[in-house]
PDB file of C-alpha atoms in Angstrom:
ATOM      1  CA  UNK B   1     -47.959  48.982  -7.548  1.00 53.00           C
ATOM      2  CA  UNK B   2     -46.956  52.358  -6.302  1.00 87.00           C
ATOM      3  CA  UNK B   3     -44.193  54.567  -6.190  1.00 93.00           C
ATOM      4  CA  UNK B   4     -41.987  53.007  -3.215  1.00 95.00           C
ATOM      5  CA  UNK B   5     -41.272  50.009  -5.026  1.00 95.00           C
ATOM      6  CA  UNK B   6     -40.624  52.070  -8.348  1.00 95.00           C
ATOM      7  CA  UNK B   7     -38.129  53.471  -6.078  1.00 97.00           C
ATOM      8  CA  UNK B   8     -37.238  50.545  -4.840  1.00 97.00           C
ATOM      9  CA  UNK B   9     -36.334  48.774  -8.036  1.00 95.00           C
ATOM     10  CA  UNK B  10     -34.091  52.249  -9.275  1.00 95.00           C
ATOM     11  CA  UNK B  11     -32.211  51.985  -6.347  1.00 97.00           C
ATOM     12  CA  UNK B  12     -30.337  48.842  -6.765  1.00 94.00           C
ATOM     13  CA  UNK B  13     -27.744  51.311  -7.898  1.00 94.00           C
ATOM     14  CA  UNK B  14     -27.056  54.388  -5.498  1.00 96.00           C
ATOM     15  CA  UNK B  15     -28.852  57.536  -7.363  1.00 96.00           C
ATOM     16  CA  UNK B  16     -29.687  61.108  -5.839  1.00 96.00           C
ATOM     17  CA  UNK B  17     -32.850  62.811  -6.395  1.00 95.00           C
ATOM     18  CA  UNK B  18     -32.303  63.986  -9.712  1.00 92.00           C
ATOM     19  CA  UNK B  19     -31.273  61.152 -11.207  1.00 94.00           C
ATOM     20  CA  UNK B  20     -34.336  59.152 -10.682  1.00 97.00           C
ATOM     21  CA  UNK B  21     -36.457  62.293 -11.641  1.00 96.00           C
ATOM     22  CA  UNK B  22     -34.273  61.635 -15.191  1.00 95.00           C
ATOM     23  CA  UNK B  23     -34.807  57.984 -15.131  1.00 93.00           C
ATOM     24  CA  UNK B  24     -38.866  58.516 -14.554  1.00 93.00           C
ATOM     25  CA  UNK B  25     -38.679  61.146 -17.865  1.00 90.00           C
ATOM     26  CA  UNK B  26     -36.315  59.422 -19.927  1.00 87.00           C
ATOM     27  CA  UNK B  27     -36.363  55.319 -19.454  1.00 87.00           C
ATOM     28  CA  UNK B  28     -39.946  54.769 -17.902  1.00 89.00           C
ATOM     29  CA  UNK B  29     -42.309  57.161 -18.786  1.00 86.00           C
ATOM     30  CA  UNK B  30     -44.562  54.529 -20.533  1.00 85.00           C
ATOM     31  CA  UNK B  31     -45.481  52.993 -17.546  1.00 87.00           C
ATOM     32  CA  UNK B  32     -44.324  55.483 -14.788  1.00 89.00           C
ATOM     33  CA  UNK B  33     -44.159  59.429 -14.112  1.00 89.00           C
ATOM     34  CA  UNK B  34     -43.214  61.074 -10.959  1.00 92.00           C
ATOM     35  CA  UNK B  35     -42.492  64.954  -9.852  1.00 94.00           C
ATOM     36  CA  UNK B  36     -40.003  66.059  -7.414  1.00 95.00           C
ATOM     37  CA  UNK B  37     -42.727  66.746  -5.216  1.00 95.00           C
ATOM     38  CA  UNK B  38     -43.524  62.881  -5.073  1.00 95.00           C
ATOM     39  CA  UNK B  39     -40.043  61.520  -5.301  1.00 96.00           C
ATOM     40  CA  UNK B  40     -37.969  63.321  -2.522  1.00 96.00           C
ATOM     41  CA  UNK B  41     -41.251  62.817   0.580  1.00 97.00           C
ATOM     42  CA  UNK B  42     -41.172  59.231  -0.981  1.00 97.00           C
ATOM     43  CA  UNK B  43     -37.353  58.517  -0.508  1.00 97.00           C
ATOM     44  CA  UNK B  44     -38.018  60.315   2.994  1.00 96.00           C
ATOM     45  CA  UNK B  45     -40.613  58.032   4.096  1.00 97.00           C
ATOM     46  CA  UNK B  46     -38.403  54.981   3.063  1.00 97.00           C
ATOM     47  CA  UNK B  47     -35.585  56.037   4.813  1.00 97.00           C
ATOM     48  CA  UNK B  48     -37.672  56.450   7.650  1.00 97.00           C
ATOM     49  CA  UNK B  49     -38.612  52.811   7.326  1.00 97.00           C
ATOM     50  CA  UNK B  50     -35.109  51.536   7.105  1.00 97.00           C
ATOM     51  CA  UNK B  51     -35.614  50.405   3.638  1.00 98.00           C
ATOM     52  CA  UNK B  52     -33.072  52.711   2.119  1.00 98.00           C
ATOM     53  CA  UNK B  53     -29.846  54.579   3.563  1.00 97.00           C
ATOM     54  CA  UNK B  54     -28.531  58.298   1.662  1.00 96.00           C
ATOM     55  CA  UNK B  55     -25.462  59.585   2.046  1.00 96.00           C
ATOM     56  CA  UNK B  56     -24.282  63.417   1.460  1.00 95.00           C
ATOM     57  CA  UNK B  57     -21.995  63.760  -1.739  1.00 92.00           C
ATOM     58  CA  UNK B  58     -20.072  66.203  -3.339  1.00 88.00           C
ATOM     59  CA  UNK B  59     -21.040  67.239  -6.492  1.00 82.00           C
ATOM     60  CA  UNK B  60     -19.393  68.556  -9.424  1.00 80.00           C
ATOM     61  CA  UNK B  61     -21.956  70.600 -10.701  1.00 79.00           C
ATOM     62  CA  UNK B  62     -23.068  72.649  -8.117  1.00 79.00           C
ATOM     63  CA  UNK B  63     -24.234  71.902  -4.254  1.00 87.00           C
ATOM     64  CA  UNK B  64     -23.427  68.681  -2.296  1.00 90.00           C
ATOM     65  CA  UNK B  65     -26.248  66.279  -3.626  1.00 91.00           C
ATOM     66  CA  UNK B  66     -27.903  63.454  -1.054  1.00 95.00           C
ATOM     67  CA  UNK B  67     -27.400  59.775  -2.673  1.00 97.00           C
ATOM     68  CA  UNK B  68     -29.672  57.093  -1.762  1.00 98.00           C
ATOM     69  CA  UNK B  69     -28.693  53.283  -1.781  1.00 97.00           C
ATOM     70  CA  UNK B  70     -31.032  50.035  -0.403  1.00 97.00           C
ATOM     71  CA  UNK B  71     -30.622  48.777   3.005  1.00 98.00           C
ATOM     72  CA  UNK B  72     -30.437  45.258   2.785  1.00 97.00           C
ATOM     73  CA  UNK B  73     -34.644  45.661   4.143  1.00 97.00           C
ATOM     74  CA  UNK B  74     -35.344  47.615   1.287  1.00 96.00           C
ATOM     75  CA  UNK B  75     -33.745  44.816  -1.088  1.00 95.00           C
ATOM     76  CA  UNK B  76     -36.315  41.841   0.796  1.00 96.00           C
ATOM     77  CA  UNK B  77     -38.820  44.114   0.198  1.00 96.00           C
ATOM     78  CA  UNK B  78     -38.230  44.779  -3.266  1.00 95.00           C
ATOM     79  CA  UNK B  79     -37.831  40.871  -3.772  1.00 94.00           C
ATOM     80  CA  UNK B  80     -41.238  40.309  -1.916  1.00 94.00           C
ATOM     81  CA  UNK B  81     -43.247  42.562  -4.333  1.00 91.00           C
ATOM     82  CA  UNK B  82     -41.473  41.495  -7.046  1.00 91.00           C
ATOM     83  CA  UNK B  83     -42.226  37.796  -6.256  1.00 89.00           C
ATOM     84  CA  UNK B  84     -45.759  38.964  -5.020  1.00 87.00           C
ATOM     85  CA  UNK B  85     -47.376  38.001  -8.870  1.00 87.00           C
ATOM     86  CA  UNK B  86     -48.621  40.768 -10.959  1.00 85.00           C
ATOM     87  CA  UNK B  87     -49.990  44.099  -9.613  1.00 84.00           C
ATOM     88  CA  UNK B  88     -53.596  44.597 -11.072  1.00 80.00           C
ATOM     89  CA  UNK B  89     -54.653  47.950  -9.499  1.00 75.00           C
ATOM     90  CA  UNK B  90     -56.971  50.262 -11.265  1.00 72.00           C
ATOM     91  CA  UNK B  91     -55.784  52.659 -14.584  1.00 76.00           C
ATOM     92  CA  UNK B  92     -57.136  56.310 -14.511  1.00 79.00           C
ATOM     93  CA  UNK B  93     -56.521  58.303 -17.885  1.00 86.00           C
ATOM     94  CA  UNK B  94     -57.565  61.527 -17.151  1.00 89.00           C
ATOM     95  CA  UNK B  95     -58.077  62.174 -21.296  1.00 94.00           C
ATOM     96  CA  UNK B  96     -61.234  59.466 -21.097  1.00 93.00           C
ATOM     97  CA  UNK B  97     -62.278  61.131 -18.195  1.00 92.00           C
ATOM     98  CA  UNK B  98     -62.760  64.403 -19.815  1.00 94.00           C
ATOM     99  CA  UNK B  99     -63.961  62.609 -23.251  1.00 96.00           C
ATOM    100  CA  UNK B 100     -66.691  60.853 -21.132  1.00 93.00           C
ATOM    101  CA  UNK B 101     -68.619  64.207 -20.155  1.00 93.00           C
ATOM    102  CA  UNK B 102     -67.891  65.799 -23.493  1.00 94.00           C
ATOM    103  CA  UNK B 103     -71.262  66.111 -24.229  1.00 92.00           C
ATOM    104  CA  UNK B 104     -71.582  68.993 -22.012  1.00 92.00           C
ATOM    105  CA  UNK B 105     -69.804  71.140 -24.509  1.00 93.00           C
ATOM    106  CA  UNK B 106     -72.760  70.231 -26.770  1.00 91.00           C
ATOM    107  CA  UNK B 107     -70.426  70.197 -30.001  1.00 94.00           C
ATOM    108  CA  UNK B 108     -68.847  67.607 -31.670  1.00 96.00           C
ATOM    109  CA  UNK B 109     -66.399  69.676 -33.385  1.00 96.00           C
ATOM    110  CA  UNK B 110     -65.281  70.140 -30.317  1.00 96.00           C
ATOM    111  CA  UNK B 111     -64.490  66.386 -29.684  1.00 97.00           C
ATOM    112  CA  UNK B 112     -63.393  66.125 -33.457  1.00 97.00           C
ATOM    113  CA  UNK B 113     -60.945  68.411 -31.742  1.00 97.00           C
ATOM    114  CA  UNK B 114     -60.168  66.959 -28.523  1.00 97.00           C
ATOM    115  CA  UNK B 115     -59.388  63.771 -30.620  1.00 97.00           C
ATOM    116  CA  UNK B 116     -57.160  64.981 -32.972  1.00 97.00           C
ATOM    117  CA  UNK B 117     -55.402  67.152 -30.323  1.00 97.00           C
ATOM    118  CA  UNK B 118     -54.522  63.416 -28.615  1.00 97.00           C
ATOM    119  CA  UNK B 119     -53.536  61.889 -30.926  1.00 98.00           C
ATOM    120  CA  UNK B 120     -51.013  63.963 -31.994  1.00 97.00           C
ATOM    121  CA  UNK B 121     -49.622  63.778 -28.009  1.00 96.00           C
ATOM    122  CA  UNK B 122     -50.185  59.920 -28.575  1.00 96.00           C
ATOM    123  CA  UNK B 123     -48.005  60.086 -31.908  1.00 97.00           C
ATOM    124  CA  UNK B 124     -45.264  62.058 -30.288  1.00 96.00           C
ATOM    125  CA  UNK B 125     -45.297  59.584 -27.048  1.00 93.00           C
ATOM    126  CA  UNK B 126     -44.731  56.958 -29.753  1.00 96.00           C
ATOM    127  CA  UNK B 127     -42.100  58.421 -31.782  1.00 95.00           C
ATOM    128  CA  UNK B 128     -39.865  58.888 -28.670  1.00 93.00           C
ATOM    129  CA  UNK B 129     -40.339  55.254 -27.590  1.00 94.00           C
ATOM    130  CA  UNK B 130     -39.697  53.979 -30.885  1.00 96.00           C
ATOM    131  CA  UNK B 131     -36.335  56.350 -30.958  1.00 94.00           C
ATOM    132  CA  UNK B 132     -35.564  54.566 -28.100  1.00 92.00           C
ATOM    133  CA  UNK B 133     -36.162  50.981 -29.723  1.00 94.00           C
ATOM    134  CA  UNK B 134     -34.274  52.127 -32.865  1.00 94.00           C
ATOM    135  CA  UNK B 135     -30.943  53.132 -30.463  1.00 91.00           C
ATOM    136  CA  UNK B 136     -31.327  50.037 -28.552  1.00 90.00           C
ATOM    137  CA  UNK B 137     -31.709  47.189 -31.779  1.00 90.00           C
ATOM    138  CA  UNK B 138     -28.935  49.521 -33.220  1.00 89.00           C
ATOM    139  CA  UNK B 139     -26.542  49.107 -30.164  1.00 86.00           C
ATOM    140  CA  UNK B 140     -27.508  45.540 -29.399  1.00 88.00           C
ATOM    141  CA  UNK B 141     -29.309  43.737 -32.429  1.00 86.00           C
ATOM    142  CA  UNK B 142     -33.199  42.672 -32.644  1.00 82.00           C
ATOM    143  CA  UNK B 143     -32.094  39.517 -31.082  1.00 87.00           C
ATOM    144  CA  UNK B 144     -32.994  39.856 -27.615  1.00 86.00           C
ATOM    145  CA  UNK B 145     -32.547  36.725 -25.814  1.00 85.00           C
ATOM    146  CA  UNK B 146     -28.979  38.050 -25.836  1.00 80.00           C
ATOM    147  CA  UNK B 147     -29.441  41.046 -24.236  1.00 89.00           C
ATOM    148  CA  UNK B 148     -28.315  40.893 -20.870  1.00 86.00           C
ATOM    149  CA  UNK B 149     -30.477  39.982 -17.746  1.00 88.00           C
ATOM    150  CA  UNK B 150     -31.761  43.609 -17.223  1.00 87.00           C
ATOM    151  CA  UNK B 151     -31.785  45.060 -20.680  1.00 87.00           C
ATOM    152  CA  UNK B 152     -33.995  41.471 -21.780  1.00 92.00           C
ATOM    153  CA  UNK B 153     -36.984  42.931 -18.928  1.00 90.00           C
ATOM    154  CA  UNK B 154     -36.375  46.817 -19.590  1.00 88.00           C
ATOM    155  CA  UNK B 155     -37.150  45.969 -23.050  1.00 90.00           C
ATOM    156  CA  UNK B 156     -40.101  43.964 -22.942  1.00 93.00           C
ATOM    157  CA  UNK B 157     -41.799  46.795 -21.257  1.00 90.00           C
ATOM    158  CA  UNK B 158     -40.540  49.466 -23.757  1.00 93.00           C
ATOM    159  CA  UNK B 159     -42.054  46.928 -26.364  1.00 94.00           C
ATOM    160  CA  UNK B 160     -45.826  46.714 -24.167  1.00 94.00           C
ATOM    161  CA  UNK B 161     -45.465  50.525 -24.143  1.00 94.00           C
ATOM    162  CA  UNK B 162     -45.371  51.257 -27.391  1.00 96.00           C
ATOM    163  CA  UNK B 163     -47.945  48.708 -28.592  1.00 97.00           C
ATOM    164  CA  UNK B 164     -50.489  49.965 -26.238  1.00 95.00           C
ATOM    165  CA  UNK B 165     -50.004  53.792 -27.113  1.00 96.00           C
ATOM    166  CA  UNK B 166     -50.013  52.333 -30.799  1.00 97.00           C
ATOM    167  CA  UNK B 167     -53.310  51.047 -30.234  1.00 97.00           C
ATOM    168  CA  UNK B 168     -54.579  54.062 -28.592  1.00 97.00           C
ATOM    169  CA  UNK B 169     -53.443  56.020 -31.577  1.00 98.00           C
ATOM    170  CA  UNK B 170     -55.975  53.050 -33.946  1.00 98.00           C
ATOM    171  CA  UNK B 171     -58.213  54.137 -30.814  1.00 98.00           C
ATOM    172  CA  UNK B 172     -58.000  58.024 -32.038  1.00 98.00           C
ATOM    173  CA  UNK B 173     -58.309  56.992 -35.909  1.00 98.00           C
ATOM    174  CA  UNK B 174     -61.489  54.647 -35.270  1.00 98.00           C
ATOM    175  CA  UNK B 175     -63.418  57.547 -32.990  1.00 98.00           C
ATOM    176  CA  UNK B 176     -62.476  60.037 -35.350  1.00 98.00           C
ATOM    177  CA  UNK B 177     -63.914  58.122 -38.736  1.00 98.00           C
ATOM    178  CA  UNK B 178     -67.433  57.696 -36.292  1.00 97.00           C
ATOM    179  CA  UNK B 179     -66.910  61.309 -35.040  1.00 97.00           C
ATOM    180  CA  UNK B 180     -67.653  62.806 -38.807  1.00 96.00           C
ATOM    181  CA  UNK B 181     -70.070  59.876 -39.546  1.00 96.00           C
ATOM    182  CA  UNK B 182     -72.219  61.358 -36.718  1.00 95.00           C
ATOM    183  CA  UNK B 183     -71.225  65.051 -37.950  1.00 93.00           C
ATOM    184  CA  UNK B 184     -72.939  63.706 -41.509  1.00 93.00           C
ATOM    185  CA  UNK B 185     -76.191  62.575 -40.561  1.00 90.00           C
ATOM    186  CA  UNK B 186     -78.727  64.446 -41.537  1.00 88.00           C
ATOM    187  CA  UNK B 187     -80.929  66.925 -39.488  1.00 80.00           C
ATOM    188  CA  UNK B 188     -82.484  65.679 -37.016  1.00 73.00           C
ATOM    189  CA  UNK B 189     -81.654  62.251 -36.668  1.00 73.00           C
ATOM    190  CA  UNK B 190     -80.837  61.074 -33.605  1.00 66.00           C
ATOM    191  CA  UNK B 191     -78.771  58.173 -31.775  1.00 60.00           C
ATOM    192  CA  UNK B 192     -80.355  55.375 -30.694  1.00 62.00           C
ATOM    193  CA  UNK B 193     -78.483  54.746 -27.612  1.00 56.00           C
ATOM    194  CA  UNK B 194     -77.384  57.300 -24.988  1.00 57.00           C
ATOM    195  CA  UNK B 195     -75.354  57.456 -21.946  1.00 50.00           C
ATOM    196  CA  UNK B 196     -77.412  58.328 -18.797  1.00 50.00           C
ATOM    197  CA  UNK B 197     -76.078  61.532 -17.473  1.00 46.00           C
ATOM    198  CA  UNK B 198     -72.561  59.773 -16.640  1.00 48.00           C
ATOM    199  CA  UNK B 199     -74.324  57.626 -14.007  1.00 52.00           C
ATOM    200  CA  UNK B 200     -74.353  54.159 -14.720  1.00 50.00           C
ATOM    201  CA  UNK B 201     -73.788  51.691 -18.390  1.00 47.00           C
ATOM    202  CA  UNK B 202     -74.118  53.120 -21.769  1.00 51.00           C
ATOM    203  CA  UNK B 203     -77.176  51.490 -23.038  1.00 43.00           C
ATOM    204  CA  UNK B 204     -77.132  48.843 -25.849  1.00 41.00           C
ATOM    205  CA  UNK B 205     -76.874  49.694 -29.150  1.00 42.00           C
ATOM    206  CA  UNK B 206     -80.694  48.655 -28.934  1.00 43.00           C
ATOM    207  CA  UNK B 207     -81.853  50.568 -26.258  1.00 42.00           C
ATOM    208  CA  UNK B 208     -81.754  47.655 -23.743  1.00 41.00           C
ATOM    209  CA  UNK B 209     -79.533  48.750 -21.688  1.00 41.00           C
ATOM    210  CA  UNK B 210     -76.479  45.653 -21.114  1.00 38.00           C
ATOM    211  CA  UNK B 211     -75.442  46.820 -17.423  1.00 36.00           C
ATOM    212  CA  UNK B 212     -71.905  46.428 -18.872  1.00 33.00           C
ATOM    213  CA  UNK B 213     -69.580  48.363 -17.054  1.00 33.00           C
ATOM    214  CA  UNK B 214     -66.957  50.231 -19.202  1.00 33.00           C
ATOM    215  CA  UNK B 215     -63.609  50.436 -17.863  1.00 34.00           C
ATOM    216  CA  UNK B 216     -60.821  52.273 -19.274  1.00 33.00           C
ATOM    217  CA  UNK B 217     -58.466  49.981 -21.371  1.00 35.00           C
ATOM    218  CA  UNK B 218     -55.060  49.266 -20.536  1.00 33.00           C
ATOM    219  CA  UNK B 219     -52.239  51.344 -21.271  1.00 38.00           C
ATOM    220  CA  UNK B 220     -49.632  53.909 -19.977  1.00 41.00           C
ATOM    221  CA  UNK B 221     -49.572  55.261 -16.285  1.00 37.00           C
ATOM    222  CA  UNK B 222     -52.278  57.941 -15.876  1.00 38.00           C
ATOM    223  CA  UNK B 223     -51.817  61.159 -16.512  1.00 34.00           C
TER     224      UNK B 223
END
């Protein structure tokens, strides 16, 4: 998946700029984030292709703003990705990233920290997508095989949002519980099983070594 098609799919109705930077912050953000920086050389580069058209309009608010609008190329393309099956590409979570190396720091009040410090960002993600739920089953019922055609999808991926950050917040609970389980072992005692410098599979719990890979799991858009 990548950002052209985002753009793509926003675009069935003629936005400028700064709408889609609002629609990115306020509708998708579970699954998608984009800057300015990334939008406006995006909707360039499409234009460029003859997938979209823009238009100069005037604005209420302040300067003329540019509105872009699919070209009837940009709607077959967005059809052929759309129809393409599901797009599998790799996650990156920059927050396992760090948690991966923090050994380096050589404390694990310092994790204890790092954990608690995301899952309160993880809680506050959640509470914002659940507002959103709440205003939505408010406005339109629980029931949503009545929603209409659009609002039935949008909501399905609100819902996968906030189970997965709801599971990464269990995620958050669980390492913090073995976090101060490790913090009370006595003096001295040691793990049996240790990651190899960041190279390579965490070994069993045994020693073995499995040669299983670990992945990140599944969840929002990197950050």
């Amino acid at each position: 998946m990548s950002l052209q098609h985002i753009l793509l799919g926003l675009l069935r109705e003629p936005a400028a700029g700064y709408d889609l930077k609002a629609v990115f912050d306020e509708r998708i953000s579970h699954f998608w984030s984009a800057e300015f920086g990334q939008i406006y050389p995006t909707l360039n580069r499409l234009e460029e292709r003859g997938l979209l058209e823009s238009r100069v309009e005037p604005s209420e608010k302040g300067p003329n703003r540019r509105v872009y609008s699919l070209t009837a190329d940009g709607r077959e393309e967005l059809l052929r990705w759309l129809g393409s099956g599901p797009a599998m590409g790799a996650e990156r979570f920059a927050y396992l990233a760090q948690l991966y190396f923090m050994d380096a720091l050589g404390d694990l009040h310092e994790t204890r920290a790092f954990m608690t410090a995301l899952k309160q960002r993880l809680r506050e993600w959640l509470g914002r997508l659940e507002a959103i739920e709440a205003a939505v089953t408010t406005s339109h019922g629980g029931a949503t095989e009545y929603y209409s055609d659009g609002g039935f999808h949008q909501f399905a991926t609100l819902r996968m949002g906030i189970l997965s950050i709801g599971s990464k917040v269990e995620w958050c609970d669980e390492t913090l519980a073995a976090i101060d389980r490790r913090i009370a072992l006595p003096a001295g005692v040691e793990a049996t099983a240790e990651c190899r410098s960041g190279r390579g599979a965490p070994s069993a719990p045994d020693g073995s070594g499995s040669g299983t890979h670990v992945g990140s799991p599944r969840g929002e858009v990197a950050s």
